PDB file of C-alpha atoms and ligand atoms in Angstrom:
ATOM      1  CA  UNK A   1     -13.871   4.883 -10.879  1.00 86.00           C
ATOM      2  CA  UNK A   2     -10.627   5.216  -9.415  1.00 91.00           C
ATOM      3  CA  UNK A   3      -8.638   4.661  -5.594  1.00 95.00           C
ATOM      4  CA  UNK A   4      -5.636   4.368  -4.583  1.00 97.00           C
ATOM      5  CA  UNK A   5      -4.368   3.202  -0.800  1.00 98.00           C
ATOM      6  CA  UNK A   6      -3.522   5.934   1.560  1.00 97.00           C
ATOM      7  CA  UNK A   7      -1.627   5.955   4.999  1.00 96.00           C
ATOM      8  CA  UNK A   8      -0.992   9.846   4.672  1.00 97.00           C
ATOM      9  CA  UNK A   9      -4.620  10.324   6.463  1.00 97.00           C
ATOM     10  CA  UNK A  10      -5.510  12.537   9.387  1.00 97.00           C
ATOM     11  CA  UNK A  11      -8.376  14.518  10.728  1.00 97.00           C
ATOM     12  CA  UNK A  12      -7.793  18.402  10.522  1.00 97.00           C
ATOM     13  CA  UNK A  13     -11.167  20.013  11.913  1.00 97.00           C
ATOM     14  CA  UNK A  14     -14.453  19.370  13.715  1.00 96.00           C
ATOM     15  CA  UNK A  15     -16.177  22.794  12.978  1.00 97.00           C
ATOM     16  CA  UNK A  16     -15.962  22.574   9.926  1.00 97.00           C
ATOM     17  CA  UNK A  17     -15.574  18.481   9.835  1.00 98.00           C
ATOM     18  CA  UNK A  18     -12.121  18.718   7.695  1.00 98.00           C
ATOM     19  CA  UNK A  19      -9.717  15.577   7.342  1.00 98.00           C
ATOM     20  CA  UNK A  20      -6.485  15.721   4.723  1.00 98.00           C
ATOM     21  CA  UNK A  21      -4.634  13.175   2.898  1.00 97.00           C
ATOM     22  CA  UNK A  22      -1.133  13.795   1.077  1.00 97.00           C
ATOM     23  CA  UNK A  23      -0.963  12.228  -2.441  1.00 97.00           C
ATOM     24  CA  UNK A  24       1.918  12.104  -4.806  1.00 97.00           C
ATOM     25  CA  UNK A  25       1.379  14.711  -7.463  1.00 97.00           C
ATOM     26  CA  UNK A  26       2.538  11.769  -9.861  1.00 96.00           C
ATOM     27  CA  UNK A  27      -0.369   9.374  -8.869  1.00 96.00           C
ATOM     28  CA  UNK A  28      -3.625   9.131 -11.404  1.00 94.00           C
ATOM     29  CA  UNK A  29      -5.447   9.409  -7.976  1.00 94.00           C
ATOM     30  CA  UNK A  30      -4.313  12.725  -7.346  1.00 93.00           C
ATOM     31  CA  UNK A  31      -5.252  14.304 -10.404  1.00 89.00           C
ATOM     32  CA  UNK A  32      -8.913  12.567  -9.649  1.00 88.00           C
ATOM     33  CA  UNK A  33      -8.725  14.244  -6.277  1.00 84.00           C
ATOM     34  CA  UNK A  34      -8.128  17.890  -7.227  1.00 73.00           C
ATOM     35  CA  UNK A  35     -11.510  19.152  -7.547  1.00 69.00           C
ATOM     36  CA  UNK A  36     -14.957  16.965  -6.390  1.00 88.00           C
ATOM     37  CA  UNK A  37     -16.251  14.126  -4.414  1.00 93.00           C
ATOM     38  CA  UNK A  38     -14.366  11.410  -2.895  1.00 94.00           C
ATOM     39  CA  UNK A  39     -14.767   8.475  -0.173  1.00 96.00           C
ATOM     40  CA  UNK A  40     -12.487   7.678   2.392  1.00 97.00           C
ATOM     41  CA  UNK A  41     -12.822   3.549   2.861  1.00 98.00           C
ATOM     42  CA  UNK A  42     -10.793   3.119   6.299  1.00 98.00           C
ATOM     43  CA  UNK A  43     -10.476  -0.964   5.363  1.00 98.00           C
ATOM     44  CA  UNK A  44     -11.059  -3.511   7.983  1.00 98.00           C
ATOM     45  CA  UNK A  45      -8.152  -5.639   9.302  1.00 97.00           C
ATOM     46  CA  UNK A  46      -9.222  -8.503   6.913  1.00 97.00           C
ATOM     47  CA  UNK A  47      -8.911  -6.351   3.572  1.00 98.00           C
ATOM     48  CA  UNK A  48      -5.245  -6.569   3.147  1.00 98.00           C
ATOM     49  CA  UNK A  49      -5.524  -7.590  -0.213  1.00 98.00           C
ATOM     50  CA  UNK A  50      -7.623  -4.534  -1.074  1.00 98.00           C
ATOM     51  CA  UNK A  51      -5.165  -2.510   0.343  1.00 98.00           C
ATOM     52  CA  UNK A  52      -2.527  -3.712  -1.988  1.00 98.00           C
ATOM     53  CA  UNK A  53      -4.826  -3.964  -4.700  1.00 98.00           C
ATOM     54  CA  UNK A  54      -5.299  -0.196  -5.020  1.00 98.00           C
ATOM     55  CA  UNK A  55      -1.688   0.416  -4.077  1.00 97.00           C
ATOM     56  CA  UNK A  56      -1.005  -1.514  -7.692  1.00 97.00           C
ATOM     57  CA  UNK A  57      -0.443  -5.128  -6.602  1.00 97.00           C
ATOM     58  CA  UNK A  58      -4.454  -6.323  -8.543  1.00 97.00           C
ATOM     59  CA  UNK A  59      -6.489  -8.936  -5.882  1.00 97.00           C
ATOM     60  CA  UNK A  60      -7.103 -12.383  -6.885  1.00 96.00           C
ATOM     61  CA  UNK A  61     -10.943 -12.039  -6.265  1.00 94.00           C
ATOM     62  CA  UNK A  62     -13.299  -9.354  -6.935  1.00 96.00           C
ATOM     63  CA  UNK A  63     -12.471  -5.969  -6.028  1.00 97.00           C
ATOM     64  CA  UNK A  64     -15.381  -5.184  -3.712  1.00 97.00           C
ATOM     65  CA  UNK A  65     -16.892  -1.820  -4.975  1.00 96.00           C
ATOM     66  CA  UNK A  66     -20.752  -1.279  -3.652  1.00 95.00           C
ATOM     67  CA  UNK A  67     -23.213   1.362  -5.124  1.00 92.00           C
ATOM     68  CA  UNK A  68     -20.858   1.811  -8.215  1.00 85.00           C
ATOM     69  CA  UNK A  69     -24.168   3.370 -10.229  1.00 83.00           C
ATOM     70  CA  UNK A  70     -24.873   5.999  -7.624  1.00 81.00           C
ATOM     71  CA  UNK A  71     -23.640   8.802  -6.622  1.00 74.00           C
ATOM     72  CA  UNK A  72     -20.881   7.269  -3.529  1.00 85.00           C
ATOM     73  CA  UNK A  73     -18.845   4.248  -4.892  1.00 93.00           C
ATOM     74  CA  UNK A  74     -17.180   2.480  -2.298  1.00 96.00           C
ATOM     75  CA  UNK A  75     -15.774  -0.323  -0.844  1.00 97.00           C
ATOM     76  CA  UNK A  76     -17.950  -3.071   1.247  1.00 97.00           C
ATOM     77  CA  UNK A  77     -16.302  -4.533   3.995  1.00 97.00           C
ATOM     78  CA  UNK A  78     -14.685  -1.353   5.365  1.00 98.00           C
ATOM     79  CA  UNK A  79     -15.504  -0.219   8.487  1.00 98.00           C
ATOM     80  CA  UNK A  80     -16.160   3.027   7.888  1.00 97.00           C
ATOM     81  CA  UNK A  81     -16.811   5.036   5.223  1.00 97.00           C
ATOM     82  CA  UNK A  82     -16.351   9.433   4.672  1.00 97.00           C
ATOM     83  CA  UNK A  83     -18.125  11.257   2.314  1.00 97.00           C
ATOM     84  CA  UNK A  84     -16.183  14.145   0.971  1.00 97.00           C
ATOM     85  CA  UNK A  85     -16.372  17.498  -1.070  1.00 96.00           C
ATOM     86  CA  UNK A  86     -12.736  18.536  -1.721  1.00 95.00           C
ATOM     87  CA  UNK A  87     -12.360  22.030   0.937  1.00 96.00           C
ATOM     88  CA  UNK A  88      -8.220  23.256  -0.252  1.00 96.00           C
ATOM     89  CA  UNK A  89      -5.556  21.984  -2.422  1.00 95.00           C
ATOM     90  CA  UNK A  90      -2.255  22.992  -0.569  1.00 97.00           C
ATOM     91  CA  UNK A  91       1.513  22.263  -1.611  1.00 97.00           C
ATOM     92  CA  UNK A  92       2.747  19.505  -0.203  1.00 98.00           C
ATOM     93  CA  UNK A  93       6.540  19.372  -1.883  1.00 98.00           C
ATOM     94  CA  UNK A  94       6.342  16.221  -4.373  1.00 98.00           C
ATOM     95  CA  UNK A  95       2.945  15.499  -2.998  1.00 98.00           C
ATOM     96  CA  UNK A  96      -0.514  17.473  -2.548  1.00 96.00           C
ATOM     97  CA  UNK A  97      -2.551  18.106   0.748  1.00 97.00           C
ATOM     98  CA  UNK A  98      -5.917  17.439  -0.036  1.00 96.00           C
ATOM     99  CA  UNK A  99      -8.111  19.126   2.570  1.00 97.00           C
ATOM    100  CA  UNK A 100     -11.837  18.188   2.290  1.00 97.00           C
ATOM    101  CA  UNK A 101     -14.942  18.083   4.163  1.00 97.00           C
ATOM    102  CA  UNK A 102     -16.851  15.794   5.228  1.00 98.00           C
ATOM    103  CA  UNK A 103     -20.361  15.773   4.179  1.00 97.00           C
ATOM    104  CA  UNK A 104     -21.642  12.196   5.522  1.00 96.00           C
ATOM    105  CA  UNK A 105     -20.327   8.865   7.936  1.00 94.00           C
ATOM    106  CA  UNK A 106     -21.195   5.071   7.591  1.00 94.00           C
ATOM    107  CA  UNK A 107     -19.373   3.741  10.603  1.00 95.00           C
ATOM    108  CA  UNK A 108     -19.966   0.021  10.516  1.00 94.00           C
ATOM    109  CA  UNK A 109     -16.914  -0.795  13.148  1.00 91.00           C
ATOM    110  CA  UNK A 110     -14.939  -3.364  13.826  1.00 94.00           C
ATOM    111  CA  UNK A 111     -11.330  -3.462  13.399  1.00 95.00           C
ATOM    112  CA  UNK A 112      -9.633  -1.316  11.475  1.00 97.00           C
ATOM    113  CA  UNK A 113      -6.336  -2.752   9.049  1.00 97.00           C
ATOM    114  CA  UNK A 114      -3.009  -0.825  10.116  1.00 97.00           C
ATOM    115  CA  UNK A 115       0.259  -0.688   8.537  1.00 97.00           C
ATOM    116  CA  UNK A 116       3.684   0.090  10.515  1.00 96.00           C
ATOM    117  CA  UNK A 117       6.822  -0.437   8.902  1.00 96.00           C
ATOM    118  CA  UNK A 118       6.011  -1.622   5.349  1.00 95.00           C
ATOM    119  CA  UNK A 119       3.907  -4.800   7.457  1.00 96.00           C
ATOM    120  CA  UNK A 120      -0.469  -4.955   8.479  1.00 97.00           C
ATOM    121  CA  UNK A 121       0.341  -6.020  12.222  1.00 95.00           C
ATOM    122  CA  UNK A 122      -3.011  -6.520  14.002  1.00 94.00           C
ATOM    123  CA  UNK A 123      -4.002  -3.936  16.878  1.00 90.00           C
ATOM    124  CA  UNK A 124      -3.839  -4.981  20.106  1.00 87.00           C
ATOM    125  CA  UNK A 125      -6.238  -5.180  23.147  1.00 83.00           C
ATOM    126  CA  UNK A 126      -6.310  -2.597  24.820  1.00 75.00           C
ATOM    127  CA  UNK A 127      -8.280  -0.595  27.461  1.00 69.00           C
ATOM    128  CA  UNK A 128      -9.921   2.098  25.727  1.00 67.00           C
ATOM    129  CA  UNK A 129      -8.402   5.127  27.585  1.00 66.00           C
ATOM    130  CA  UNK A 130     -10.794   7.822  26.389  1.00 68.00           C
ATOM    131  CA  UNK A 131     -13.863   6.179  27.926  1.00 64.00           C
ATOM    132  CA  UNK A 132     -13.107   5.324  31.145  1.00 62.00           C
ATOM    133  CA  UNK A 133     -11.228   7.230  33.752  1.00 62.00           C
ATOM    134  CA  UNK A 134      -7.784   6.397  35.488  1.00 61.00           C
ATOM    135  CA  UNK A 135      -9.701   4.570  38.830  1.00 65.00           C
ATOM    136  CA  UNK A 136     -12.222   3.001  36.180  1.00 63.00           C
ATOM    137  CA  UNK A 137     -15.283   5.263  36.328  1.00 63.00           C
ATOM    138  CA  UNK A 138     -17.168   6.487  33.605  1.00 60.00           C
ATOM    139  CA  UNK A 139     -16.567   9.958  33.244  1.00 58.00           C
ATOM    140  CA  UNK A 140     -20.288  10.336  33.252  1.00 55.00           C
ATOM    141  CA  UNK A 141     -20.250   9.311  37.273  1.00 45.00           C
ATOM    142  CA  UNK A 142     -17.711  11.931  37.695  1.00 43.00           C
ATOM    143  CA  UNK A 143     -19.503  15.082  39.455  1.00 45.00           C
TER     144      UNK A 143
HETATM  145  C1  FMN B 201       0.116   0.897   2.919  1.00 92.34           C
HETATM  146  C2  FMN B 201       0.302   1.900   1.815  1.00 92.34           C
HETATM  147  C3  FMN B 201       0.136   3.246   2.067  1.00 92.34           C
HETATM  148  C4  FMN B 201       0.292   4.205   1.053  1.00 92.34           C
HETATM  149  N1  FMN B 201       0.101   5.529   1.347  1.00 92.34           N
HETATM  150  C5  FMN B 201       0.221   6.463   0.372  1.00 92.34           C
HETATM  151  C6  FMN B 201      -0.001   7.846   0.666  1.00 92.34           C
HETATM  152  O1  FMN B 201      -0.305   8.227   1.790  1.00 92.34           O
HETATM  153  N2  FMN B 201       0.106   8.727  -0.358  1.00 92.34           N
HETATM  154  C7  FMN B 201       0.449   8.348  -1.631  1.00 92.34           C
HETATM  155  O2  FMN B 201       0.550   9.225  -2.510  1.00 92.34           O
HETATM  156  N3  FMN B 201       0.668   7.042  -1.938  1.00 92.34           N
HETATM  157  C8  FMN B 201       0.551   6.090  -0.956  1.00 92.34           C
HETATM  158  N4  FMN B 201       0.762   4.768  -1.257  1.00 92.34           N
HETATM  159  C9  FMN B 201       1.099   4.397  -2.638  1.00 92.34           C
HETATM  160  C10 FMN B 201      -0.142   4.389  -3.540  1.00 92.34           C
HETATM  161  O3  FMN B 201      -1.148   3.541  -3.011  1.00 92.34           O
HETATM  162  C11 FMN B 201       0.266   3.898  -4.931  1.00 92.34           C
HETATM  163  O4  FMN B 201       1.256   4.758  -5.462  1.00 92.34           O
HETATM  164  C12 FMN B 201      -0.886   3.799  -5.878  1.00 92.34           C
HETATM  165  O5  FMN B 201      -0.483   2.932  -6.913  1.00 92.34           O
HETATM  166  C13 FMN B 201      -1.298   5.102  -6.531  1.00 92.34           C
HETATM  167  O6  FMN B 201      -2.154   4.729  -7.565  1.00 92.34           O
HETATM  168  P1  FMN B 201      -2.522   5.622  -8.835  1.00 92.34           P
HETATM  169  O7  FMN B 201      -1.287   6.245  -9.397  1.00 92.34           O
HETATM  170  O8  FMN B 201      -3.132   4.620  -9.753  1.00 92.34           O
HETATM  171  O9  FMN B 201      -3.507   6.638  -8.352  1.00 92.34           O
HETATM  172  C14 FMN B 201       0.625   3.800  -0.254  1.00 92.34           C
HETATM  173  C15 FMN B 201       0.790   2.428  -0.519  1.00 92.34           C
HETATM  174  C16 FMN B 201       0.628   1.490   0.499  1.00 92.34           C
HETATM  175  C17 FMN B 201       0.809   0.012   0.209  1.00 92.34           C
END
């Protein structure tokens, strides 16, 4: 069992569901990631120590790993979890764009941990943009 922290994380596709992360062809987790199954953890804003535990700097506790005899290891806590099949391998200079699909989702929510200029600052409130419109409607009362 193997993972390693990852910023370089986006989504790609819906039809297919496709996300891609970019991992240095010199990390043990890229090598682990060229063919197979994998799990996204996206880490909640508490897990900074996890975070820096599989970017090489070990935890002081347990390292949290769930359903480690079955068939998806992964982290508890997170608050969300991807299921993937690896989709395309593409060159990504000294690192390698892992495309891959998503087969399953465990969103558990909550708040997730960033990191912005080598720090974990907290998200802030906010009004969530998406879901309501500009004079604060629902978009579902919009005819
Ligand atoms: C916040 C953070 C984000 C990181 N993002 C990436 C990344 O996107 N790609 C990458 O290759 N390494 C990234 N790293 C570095 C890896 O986590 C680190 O090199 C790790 O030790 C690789 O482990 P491995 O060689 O044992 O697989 C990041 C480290 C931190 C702390």
């Amino acid at each position: 069992m193997h993972g390693a922290t990852v910023n370089a994380f986006t989504s790609v596709s819906l039809t297919p569901p496709l996300v891609l992360s970019a991992l240095d062809r010199r990390s043990r987790a890229c090598s682990h990631l060229s063919d197979g199954v994998f799990v996204v953890n996206v880490l909640r804003e508490s897990q900074r120590d996890v975070a820096m535990h599989f970017a090489g700097r070990p935890m002081d506790g347990p390292v949290p790993w769930v359903g480690e005899d079955g068939d998806h290891p992964r982290l508890g806590g997170a608050v969300g979890h991807l299921f993937c099949r690896v989709w395309r391998n593409y060159d990504g200079g000294d690192h390698v764009l892992h495309v891959a699909e998503v087969e399953d989702l465990d969103l558990r929510g909550g708040r997730p941990l960033l990191f912005h200029r080598g720090e974990f600052p907290r998200l802030a409130e906010s009004d969530p943009v998406w879901a309501l419109t500009l004079d604060g409607h629902a978009p579902s009362t919009i005819l």
